[in-house]
Short mmCIF file of N, CA, C and O in Angstrom, two decimals:
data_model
loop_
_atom_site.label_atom_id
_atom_site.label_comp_id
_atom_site.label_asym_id
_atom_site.label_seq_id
_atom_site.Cartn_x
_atom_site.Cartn_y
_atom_site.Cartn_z
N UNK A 1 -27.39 3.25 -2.49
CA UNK A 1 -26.33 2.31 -2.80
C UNK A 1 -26.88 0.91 -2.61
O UNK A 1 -27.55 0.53 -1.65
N UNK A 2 -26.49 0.14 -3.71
CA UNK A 2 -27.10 -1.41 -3.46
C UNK A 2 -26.26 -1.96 -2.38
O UNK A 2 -25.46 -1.33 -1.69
N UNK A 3 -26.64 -3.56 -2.29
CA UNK A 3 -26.38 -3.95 -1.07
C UNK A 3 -25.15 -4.70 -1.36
O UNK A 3 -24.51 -5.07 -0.38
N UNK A 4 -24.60 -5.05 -2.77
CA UNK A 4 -23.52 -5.39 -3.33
C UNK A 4 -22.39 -4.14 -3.01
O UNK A 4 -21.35 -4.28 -2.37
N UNK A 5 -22.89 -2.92 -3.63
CA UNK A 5 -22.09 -1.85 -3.67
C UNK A 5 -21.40 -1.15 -2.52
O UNK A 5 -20.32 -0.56 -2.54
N UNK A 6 -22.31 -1.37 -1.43
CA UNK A 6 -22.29 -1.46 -0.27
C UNK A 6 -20.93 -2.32 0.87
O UNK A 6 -20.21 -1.87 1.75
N UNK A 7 -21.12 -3.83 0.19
CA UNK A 7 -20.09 -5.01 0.51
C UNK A 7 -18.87 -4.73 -0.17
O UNK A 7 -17.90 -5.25 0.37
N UNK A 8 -18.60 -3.93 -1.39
CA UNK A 8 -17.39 -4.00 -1.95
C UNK A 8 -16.78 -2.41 -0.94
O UNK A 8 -15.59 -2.10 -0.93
N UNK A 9 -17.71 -1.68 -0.27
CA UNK A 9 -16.86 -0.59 -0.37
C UNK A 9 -16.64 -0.92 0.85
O UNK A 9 -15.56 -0.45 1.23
N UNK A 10 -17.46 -1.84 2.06
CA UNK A 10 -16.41 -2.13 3.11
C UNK A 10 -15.22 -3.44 3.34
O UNK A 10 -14.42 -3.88 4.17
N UNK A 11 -15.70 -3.67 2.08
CA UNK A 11 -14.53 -4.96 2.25
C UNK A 11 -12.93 -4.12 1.70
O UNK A 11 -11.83 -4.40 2.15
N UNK A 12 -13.18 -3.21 0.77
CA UNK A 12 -12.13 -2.51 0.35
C UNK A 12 -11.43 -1.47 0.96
O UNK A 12 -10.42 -0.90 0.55
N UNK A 13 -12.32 -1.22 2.36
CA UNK A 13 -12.38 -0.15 3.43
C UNK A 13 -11.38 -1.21 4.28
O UNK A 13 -10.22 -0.94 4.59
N UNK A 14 -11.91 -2.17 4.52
CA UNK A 14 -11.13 -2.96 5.33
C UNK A 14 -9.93 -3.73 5.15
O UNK A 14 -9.14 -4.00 6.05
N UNK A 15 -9.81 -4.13 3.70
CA UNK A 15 -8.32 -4.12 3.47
C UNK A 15 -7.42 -3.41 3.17
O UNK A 15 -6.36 -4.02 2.98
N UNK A 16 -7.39 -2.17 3.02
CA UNK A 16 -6.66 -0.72 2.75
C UNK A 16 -6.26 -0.56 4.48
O UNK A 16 -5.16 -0.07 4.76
N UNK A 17 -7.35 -1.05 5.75
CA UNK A 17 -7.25 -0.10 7.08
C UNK A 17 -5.81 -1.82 7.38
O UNK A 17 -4.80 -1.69 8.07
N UNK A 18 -6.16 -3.00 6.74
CA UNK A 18 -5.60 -4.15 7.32
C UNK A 18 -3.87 -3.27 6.91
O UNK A 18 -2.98 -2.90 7.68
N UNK A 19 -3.97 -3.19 5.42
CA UNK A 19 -2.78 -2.75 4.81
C UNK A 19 -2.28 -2.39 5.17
O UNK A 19 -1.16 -2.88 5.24
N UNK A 20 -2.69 -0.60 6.08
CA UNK A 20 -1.76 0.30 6.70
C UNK A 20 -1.68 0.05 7.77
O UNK A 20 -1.09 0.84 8.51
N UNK A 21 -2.17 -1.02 8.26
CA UNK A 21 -1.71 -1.66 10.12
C UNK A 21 -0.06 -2.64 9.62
O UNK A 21 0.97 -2.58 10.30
N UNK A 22 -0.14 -3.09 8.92
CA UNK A 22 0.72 -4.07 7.92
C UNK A 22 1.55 -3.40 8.11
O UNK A 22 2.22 -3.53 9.13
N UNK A 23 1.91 -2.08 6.86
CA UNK A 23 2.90 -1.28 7.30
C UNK A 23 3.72 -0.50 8.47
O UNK A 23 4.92 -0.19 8.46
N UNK A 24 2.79 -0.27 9.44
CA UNK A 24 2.79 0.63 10.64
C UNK A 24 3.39 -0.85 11.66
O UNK A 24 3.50 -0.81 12.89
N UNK A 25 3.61 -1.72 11.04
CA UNK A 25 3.89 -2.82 12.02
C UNK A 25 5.15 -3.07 11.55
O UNK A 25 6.07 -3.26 12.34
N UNK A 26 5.28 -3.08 10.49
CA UNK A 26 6.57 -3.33 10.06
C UNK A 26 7.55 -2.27 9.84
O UNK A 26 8.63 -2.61 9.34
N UNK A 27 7.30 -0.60 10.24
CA UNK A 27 8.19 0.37 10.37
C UNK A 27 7.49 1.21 11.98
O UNK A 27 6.97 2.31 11.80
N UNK A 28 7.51 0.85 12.93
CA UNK A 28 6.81 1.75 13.80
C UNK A 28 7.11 3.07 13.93
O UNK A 28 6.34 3.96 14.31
N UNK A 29 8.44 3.19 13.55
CA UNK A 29 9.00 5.22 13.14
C UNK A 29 8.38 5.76 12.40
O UNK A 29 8.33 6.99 12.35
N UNK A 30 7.66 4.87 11.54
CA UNK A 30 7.45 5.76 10.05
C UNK A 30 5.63 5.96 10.37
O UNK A 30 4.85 5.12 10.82
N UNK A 31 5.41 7.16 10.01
CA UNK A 31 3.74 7.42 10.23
C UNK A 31 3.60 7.87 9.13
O UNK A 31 4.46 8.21 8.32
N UNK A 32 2.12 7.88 9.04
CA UNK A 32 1.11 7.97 7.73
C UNK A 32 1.40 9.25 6.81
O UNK A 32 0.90 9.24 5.69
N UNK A 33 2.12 10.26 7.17
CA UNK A 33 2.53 11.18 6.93
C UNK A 33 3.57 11.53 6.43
O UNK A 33 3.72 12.65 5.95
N UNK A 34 4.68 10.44 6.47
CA UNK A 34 5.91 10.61 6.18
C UNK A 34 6.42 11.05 6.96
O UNK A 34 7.25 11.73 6.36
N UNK A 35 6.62 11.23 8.21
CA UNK A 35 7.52 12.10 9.07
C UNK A 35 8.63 11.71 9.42
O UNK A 35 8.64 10.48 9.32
N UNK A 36 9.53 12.07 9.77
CA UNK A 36 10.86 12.45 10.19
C UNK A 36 11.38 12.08 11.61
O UNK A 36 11.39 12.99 12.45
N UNK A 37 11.83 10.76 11.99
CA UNK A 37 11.85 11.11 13.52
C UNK A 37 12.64 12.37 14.05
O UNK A 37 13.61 12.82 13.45
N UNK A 38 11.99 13.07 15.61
CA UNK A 38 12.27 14.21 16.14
C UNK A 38 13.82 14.04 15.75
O UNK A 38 14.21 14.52 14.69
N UNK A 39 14.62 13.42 16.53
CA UNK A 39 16.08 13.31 16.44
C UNK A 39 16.64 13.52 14.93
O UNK A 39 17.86 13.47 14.81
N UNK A 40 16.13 13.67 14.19
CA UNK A 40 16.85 13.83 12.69
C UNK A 40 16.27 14.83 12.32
O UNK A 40 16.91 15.46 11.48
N UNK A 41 14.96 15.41 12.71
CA UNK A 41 14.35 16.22 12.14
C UNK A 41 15.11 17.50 11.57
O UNK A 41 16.00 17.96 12.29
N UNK A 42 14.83 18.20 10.21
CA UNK A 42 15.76 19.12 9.28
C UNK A 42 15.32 20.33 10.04
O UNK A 42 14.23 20.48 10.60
N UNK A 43 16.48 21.30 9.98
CA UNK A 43 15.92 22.50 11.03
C UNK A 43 15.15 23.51 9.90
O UNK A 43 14.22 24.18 10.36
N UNK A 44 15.51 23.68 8.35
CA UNK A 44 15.44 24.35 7.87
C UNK A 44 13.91 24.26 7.19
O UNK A 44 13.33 23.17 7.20
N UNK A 45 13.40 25.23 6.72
CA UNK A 45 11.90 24.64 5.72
C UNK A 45 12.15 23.82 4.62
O UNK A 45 11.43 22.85 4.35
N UNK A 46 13.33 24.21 3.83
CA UNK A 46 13.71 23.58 2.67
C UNK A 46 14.15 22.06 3.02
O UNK A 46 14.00 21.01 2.39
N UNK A 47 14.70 22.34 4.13
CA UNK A 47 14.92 20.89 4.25
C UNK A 47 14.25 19.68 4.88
O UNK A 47 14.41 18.46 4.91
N UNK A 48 13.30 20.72 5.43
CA UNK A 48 11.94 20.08 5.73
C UNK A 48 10.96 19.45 4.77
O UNK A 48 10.27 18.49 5.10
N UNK A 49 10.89 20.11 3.35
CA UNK A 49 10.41 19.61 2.37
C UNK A 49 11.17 19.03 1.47
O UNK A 49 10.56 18.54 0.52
N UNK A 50 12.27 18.95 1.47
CA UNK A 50 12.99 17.76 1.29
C UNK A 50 13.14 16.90 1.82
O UNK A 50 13.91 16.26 1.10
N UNK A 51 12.86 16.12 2.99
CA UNK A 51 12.72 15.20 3.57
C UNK A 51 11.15 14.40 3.60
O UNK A 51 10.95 13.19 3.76
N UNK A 52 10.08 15.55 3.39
CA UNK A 52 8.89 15.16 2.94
C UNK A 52 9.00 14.35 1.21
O UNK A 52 8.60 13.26 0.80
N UNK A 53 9.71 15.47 0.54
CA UNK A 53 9.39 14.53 -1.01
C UNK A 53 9.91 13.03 -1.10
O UNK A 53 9.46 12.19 -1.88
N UNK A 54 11.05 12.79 -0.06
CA UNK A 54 12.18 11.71 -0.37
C UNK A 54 11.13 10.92 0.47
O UNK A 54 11.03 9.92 -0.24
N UNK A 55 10.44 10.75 1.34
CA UNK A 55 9.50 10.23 1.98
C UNK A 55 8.43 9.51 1.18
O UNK A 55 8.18 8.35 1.50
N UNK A 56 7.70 10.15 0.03
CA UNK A 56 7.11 10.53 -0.70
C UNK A 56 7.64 9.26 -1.83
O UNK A 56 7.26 8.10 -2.03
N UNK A 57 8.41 9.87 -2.27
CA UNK A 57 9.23 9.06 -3.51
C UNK A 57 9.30 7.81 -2.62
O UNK A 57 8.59 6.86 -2.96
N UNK A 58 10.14 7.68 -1.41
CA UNK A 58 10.07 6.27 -1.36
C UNK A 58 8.80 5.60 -1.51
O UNK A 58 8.69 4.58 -2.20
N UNK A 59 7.74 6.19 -0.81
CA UNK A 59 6.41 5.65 -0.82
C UNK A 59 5.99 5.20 -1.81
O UNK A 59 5.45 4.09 -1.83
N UNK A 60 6.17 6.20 -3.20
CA UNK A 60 5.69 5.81 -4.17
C UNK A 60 6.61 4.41 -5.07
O UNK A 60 6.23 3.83 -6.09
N UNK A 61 7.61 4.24 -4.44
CA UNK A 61 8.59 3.30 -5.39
C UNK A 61 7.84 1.96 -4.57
O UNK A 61 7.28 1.04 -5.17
N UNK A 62 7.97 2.07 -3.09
CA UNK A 62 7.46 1.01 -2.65
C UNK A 62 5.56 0.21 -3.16
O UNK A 62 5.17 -0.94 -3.32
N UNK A 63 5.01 1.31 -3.22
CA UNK A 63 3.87 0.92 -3.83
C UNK A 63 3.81 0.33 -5.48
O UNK A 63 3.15 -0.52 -6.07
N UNK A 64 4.45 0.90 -5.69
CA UNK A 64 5.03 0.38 -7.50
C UNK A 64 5.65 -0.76 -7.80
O UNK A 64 5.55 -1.49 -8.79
N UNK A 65 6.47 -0.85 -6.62
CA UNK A 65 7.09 -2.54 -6.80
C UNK A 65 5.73 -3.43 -6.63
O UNK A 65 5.22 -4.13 -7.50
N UNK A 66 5.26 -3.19 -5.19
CA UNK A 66 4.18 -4.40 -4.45
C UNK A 66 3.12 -4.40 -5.68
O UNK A 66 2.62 -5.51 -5.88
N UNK A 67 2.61 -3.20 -6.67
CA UNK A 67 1.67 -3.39 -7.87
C UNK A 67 2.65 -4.74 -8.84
O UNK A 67 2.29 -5.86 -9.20
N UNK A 68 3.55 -4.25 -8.96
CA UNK A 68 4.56 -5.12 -10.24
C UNK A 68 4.52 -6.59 -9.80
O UNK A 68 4.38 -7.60 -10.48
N UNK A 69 4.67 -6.46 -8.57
CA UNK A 69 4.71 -8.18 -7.89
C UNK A 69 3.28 -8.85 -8.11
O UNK A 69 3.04 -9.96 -8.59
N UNK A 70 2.18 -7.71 -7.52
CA UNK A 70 1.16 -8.47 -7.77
C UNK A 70 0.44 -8.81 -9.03
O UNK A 70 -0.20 -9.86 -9.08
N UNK A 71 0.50 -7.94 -10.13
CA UNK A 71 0.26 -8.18 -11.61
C UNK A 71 1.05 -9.42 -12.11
O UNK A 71 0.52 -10.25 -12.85
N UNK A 72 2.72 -9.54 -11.56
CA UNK A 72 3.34 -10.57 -11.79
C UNK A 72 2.67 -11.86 -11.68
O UNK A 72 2.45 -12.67 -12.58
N UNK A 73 2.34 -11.94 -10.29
CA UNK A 73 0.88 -12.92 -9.60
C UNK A 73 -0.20 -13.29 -10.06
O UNK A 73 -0.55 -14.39 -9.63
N UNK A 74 -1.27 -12.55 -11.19
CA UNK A 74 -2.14 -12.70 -11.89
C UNK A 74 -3.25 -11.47 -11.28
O UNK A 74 -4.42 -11.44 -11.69
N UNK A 75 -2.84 -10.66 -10.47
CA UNK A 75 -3.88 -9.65 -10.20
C UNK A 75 -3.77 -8.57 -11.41
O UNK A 75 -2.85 -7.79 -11.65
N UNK A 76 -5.05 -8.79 -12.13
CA UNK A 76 -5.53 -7.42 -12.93
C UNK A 76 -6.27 -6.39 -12.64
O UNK A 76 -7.23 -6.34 -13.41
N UNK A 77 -6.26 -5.57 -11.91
CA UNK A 77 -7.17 -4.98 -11.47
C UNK A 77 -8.54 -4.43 -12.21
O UNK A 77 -9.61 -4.41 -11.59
N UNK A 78 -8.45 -3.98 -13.58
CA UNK A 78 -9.36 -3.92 -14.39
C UNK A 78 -10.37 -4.97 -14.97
O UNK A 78 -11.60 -4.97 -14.84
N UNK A 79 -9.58 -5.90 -15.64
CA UNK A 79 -9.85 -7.25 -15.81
C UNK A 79 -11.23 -7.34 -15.67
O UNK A 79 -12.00 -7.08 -16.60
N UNK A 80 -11.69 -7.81 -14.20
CA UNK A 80 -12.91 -8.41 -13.58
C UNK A 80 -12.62 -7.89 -12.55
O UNK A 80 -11.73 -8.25 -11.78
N UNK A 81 -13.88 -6.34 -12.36
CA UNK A 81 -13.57 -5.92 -10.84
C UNK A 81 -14.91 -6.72 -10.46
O UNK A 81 -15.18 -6.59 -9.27
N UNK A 82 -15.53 -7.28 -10.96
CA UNK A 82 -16.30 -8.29 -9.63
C UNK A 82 -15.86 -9.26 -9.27
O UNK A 82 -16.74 -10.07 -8.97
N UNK A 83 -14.29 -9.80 -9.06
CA UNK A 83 -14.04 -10.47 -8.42
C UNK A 83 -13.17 -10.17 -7.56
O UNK A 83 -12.56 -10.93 -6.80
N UNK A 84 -13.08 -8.78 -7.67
CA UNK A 84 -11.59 -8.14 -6.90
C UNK A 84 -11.19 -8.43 -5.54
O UNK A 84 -9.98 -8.63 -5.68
N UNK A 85 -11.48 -8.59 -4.17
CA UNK A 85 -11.46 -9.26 -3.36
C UNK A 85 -10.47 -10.23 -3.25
O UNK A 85 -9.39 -10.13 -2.68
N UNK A 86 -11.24 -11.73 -4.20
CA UNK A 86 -10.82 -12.81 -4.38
C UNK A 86 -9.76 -12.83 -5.16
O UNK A 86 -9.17 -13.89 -4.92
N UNK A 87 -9.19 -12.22 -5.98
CA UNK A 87 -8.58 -11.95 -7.34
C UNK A 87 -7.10 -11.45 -6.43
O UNK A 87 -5.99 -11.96 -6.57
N UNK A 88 -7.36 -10.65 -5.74
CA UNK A 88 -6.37 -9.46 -4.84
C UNK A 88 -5.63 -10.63 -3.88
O UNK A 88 -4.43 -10.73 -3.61
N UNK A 89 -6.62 -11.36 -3.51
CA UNK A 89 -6.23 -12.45 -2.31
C UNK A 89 -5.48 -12.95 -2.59
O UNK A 89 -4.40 -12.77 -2.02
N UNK A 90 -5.62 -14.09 -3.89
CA UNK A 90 -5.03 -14.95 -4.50
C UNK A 90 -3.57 -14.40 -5.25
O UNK A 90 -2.74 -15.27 -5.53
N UNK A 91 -3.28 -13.08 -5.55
CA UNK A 91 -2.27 -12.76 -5.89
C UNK A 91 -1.52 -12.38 -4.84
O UNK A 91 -0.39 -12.12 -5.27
N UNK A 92 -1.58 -12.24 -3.77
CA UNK A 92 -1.21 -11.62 -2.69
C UNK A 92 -0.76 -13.17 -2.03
O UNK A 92 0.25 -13.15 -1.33
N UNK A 93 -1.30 -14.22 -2.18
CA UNK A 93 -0.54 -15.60 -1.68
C UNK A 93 0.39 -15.99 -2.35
O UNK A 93 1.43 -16.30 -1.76
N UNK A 94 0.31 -16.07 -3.71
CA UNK A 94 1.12 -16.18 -4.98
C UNK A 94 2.47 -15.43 -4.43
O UNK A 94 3.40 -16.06 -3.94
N UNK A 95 2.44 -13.93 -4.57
CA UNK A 95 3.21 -13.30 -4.46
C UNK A 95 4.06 -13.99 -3.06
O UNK A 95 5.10 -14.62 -3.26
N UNK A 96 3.67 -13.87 -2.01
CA UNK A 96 4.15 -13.93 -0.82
C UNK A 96 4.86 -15.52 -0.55
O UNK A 96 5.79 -15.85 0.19
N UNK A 97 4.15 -16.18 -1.32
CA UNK A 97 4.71 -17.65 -1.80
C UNK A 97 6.17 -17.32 -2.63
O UNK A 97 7.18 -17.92 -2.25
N UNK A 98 6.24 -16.71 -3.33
CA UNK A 98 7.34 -16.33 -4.42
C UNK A 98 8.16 -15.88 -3.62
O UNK A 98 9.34 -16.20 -3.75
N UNK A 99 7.70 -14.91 -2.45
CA UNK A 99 8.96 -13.89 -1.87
C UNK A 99 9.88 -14.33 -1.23
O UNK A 99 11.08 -14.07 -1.20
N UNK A 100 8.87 -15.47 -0.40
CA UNK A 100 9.19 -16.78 0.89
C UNK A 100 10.47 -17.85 0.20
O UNK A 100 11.49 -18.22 0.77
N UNK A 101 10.03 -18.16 -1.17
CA UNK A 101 10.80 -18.49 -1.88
C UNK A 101 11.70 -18.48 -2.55
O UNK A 101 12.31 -19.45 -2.99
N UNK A 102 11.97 -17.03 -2.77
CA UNK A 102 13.29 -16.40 -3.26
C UNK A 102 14.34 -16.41 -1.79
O UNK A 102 15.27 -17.22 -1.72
N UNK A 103 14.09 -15.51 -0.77
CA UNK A 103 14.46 -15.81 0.60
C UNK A 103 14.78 -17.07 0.94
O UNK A 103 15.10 -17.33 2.10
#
């Protein structure tokens, strides 16, 4: 692996680990897994995996918005992945500028 190839996969290592500290800070109930706190937990299997998919689905709606916001922003991800980093950054201020601002 070059020494470029190298820098993108821990810089991308490291904002994915920043990301899910992000989240885990801003829901401390909710773990990487989707789980259920004990006190609600479904007694049944079925309803055990129903509480996993709805977990799931939210996850995925929430990740779908934060993409929509940031494309809104000017992040392309295809575009120019040699600038991705910088590209990610800058939409991610944009965005958070906008959010601050709607609020």
């Amino acid at each position: 692996m070059s020494k470029n190839g190298f820098f993108v996969l821990l810089t991308s290592t490291a904002m994915l680990m920043t990301a899910a500290t992000h989240v885990m800070a801003q829901d401390p109930q909710a773990s990487a897994s989707g789980a259920v706190p004990s006190s609600e937990a479904p007694s049944t299997k079925a309803q055990r995996k129903q509480a996993r998919k709805e977990a799931r689905k939210q996850a995925r709606a929430k990740t779908s918005a934060e993409m929509k916001s940031l494309q809104g922003a000017g992040y392309q991800p295809m575009q120019t992945p040699t600038d991705y980093p910088q590209n990610l950054l800058n939409a991610e201020k944009k965005a958070g500028a906008a959010k601050a601002a709607s609020q």
